[in-house]
mmCIF file of C-alpha atoms in Angstrom:
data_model
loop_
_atom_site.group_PDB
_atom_site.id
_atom_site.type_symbol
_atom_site.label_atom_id
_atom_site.label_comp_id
_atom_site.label_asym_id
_atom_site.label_seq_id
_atom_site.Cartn_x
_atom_site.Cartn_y
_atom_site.Cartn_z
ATOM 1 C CA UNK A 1 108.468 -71.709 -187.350
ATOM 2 C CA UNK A 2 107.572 -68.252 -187.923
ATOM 3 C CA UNK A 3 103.440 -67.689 -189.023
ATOM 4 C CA UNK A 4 102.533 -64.499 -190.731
ATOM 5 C CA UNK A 5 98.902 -65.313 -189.907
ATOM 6 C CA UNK A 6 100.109 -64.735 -185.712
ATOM 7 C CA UNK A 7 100.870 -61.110 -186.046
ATOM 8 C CA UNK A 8 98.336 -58.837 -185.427
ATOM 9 C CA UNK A 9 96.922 -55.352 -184.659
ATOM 10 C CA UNK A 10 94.242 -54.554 -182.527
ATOM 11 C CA UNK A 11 91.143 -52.239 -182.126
ATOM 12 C CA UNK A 12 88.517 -50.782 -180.089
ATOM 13 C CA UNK A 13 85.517 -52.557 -179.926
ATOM 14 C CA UNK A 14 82.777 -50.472 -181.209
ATOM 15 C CA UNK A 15 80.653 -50.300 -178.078
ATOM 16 C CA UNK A 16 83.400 -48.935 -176.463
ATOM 17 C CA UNK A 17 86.793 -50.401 -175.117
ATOM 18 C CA UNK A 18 87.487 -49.761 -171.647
ATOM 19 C CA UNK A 19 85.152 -50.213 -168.949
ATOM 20 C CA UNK A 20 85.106 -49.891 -164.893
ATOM 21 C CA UNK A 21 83.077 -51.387 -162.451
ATOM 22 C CA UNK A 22 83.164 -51.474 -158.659
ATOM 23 C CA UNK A 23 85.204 -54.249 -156.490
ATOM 24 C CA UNK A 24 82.930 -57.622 -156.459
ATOM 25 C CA UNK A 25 81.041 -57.110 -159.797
ATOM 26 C CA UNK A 26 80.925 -60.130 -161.633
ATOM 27 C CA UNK A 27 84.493 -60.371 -164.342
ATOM 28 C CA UNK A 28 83.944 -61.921 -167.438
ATOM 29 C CA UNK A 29 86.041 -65.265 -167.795
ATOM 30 C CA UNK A 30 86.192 -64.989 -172.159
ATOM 31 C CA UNK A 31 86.164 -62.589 -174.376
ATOM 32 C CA UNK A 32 82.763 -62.258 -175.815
ATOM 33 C CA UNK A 33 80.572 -62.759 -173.069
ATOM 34 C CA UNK A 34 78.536 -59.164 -172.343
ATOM 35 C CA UNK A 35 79.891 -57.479 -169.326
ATOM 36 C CA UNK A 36 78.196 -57.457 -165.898
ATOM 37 C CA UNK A 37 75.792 -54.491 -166.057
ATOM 38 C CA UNK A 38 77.368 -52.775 -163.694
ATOM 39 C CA UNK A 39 80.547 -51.574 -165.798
ATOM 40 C CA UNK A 40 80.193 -48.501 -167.433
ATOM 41 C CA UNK A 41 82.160 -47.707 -170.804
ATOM 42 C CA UNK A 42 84.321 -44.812 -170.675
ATOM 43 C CA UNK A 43 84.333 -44.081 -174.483
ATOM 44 C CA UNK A 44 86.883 -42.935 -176.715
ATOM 45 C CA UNK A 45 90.362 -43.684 -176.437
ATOM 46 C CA UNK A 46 93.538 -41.650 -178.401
ATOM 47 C CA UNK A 47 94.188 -42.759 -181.474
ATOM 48 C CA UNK A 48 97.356 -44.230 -179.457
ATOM 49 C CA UNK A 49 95.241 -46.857 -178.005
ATOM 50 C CA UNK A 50 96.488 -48.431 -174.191
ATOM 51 C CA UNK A 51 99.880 -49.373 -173.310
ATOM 52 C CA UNK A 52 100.271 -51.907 -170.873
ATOM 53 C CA UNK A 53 103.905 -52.157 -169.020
ATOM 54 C CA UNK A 54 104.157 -55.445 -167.519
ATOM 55 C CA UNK A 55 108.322 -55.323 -167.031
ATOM 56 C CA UNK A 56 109.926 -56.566 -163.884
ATOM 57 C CA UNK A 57 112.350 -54.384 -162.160
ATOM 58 C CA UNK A 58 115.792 -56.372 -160.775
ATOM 59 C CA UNK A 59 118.990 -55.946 -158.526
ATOM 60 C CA UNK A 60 122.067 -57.710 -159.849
ATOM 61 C CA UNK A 61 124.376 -59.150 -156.936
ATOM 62 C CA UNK A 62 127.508 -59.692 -157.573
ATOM 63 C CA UNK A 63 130.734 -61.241 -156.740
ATOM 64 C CA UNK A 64 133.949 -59.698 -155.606
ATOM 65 C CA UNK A 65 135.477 -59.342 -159.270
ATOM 66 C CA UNK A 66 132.372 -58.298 -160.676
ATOM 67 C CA UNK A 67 130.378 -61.255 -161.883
ATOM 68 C CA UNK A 68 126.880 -61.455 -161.733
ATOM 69 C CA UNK A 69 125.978 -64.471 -159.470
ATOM 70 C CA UNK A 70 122.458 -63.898 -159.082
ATOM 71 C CA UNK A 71 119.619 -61.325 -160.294
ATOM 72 C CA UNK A 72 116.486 -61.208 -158.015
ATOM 73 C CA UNK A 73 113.358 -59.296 -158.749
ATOM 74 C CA UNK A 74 112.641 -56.014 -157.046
ATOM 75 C CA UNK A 75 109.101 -55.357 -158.359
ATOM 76 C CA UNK A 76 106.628 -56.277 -161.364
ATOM 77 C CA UNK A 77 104.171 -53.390 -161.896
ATOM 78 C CA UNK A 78 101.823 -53.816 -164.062
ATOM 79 C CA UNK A 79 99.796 -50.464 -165.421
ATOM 80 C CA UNK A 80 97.976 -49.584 -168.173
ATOM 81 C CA UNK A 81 98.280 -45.981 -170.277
ATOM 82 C CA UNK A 82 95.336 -44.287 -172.135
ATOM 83 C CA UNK A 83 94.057 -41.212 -172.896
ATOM 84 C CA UNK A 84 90.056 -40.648 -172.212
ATOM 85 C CA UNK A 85 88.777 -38.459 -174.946
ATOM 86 C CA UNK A 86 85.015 -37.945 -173.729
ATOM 87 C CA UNK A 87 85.302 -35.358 -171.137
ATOM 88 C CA UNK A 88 81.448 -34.547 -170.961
ATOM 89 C CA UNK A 89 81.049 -38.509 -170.323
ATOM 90 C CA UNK A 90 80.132 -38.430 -166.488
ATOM 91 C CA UNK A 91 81.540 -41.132 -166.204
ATOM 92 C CA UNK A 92 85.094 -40.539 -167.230
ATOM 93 C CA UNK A 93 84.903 -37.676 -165.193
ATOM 94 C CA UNK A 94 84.038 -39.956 -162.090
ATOM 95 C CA UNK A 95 87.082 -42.119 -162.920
ATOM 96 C CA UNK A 96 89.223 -38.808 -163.279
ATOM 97 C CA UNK A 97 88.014 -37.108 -159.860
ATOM 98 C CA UNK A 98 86.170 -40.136 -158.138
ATOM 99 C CA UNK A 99 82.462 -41.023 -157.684
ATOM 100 C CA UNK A 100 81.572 -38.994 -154.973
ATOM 101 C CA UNK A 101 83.264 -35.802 -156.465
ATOM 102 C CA UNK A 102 80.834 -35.455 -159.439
ATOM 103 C CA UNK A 103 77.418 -34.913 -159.704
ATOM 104 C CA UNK A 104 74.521 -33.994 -161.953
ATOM 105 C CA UNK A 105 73.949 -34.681 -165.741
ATOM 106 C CA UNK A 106 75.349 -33.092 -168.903
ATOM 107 C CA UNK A 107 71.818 -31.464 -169.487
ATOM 108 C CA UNK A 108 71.289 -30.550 -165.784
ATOM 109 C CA UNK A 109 74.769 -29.657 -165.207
ATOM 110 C CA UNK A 110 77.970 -31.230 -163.743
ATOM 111 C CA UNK A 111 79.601 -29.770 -160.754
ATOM 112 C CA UNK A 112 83.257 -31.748 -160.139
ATOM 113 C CA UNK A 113 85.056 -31.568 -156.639
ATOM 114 C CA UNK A 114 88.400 -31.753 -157.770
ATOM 115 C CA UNK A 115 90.627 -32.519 -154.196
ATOM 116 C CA UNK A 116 93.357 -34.923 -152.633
ATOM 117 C CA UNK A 117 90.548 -37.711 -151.412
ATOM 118 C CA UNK A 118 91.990 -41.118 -151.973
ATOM 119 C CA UNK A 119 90.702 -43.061 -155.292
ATOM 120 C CA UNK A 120 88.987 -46.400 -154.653
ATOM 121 C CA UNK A 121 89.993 -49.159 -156.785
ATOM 122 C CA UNK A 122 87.471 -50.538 -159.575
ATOM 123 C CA UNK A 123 87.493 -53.616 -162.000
ATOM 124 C CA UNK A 124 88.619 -52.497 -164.552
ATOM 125 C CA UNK A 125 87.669 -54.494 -168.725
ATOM 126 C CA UNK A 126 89.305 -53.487 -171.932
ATOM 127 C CA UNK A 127 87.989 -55.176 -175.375
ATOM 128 C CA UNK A 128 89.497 -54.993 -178.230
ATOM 129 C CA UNK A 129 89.135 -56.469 -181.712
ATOM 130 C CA UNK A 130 92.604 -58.133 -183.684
ATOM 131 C CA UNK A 131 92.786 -58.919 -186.877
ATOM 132 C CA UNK A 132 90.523 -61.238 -188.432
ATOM 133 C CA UNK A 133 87.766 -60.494 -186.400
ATOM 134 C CA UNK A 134 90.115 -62.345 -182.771
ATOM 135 C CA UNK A 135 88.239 -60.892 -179.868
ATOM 136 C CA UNK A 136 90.819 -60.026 -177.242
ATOM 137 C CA UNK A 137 89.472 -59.041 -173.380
ATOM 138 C CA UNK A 138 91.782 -58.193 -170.614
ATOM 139 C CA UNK A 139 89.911 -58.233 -167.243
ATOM 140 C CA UNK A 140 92.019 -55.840 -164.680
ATOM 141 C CA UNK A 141 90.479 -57.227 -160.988
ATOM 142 C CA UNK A 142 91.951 -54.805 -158.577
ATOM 143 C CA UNK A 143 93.390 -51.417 -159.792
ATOM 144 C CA UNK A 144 93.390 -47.807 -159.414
ATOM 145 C CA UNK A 145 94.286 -44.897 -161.430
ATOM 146 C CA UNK A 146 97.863 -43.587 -160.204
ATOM 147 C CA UNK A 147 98.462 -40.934 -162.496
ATOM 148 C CA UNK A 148 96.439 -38.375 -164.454
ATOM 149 C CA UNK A 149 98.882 -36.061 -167.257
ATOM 150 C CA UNK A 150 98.423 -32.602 -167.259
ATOM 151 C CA UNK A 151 94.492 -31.568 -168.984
ATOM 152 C CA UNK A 152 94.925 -28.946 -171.676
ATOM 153 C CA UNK A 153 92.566 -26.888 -172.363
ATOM 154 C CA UNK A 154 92.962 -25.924 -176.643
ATOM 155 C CA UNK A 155 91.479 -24.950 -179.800
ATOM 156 C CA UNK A 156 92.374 -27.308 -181.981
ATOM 157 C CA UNK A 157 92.964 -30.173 -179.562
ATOM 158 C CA UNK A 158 90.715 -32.593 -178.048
ATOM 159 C CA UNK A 159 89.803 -32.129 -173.554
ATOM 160 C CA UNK A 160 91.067 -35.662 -172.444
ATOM 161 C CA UNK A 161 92.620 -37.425 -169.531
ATOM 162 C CA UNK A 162 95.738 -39.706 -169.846
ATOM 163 C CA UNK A 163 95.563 -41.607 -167.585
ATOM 164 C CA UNK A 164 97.369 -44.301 -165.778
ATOM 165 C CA UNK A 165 96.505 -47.229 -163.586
ATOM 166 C CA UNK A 166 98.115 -49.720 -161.959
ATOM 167 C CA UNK A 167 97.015 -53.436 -161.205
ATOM 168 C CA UNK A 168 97.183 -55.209 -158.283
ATOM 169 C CA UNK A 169 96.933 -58.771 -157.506
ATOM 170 C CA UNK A 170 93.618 -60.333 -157.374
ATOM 171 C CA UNK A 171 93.289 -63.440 -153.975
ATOM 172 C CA UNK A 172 95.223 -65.267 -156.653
ATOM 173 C CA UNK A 173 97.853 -62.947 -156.872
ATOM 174 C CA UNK A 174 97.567 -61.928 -160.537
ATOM 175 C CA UNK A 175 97.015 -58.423 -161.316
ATOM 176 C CA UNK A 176 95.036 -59.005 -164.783
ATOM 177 C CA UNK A 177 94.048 -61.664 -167.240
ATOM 178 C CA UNK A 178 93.898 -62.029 -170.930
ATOM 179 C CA UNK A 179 91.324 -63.836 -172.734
ATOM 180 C CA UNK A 180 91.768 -64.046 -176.544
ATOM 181 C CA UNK A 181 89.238 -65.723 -179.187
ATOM 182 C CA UNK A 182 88.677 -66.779 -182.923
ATOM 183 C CA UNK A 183 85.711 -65.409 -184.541
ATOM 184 C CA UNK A 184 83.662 -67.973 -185.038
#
């Protein structure tokens, strides 16, 4: 049976909606317990929120004659697309160019080492609110930002970094969780 009431749409959380942390800081197990102190929010995110591809790639085999007689899976990645919007947020700007490349406060001054070291992997939270006040948390345990678009620099358009990461699996082998709850 088809419910009305089970479609949703979902929002940032006003304290912010994606968060990092390093490897081994405590994950949340729910979606409204506060985060382990060590996460830092990384602010505003496009108005066209995160995108999360999950799809598994496959290889057909076939059969002389051309039926399929089996499909096996290739790969599952699993990333997740956003666009940071706070670029004087030093800590964006560490997930952009890496901890050890930035340096200094907003008031002090910044100085960013942009350069080919390898990024380090983080654990990774992003909160959102669904309709009817639904709290929805996905807890990302192992990933890394893969790709960063191209920064323009404009007039009339906001500095920001989309950005893509991509999961991998956690000692259980799953490369993120979902936690979603009624308000109460």
């Amino acid at each position: 049976m088809s419910t009305a009431a089970n479609v949703t749409v979902a929002k940032p959380k006003v304290a912010g909606s994606v968060s990092r942390a390093p490897l081994g800081s405590t994950l949340p197990t729910d979606s409204t317990t506060a985060l382990d102190v060590a996460f830092k929010a990384l602010g505003y995110i496009s108005e066209d929120g995160i995108t999360n591809s999950n799809s598994p790639s496959t290889d057909q085999i076939k059969a002389w004659g051309g039926d399929v007689v089996a499909v096996t899976q290739s790969e599952k990645p699993d990333t997740f697309q956003f666009a940071m919007l706070e670029s004087l947020n030093i800590e964006v700007l560490k997930s952009i160019y890496g901890d050890a490349n930035v340096t200094g406060t907003l008031a002090a001054g910044i100085t960013v080492k942009a350069n080919s070291d390898v990024q380090d992997a983080y654990a990774w939270v992003i909160d959102m609110i669904m309709k009817g006040g639904v709290t929805k948390r996905i807890v990302i345990p192992n990933a890394a930002i893969s790709e960063v678009g191209d920064i323009v620099y404009k007039s009339d358009e906001a500095v920001g970094y989309d950005t893509t990461i991509t999961a991998m699996p956690d000692d259980s082998g799953n490369t993120h969780y979902e936690y979603i709850k009624a308000a109460a």
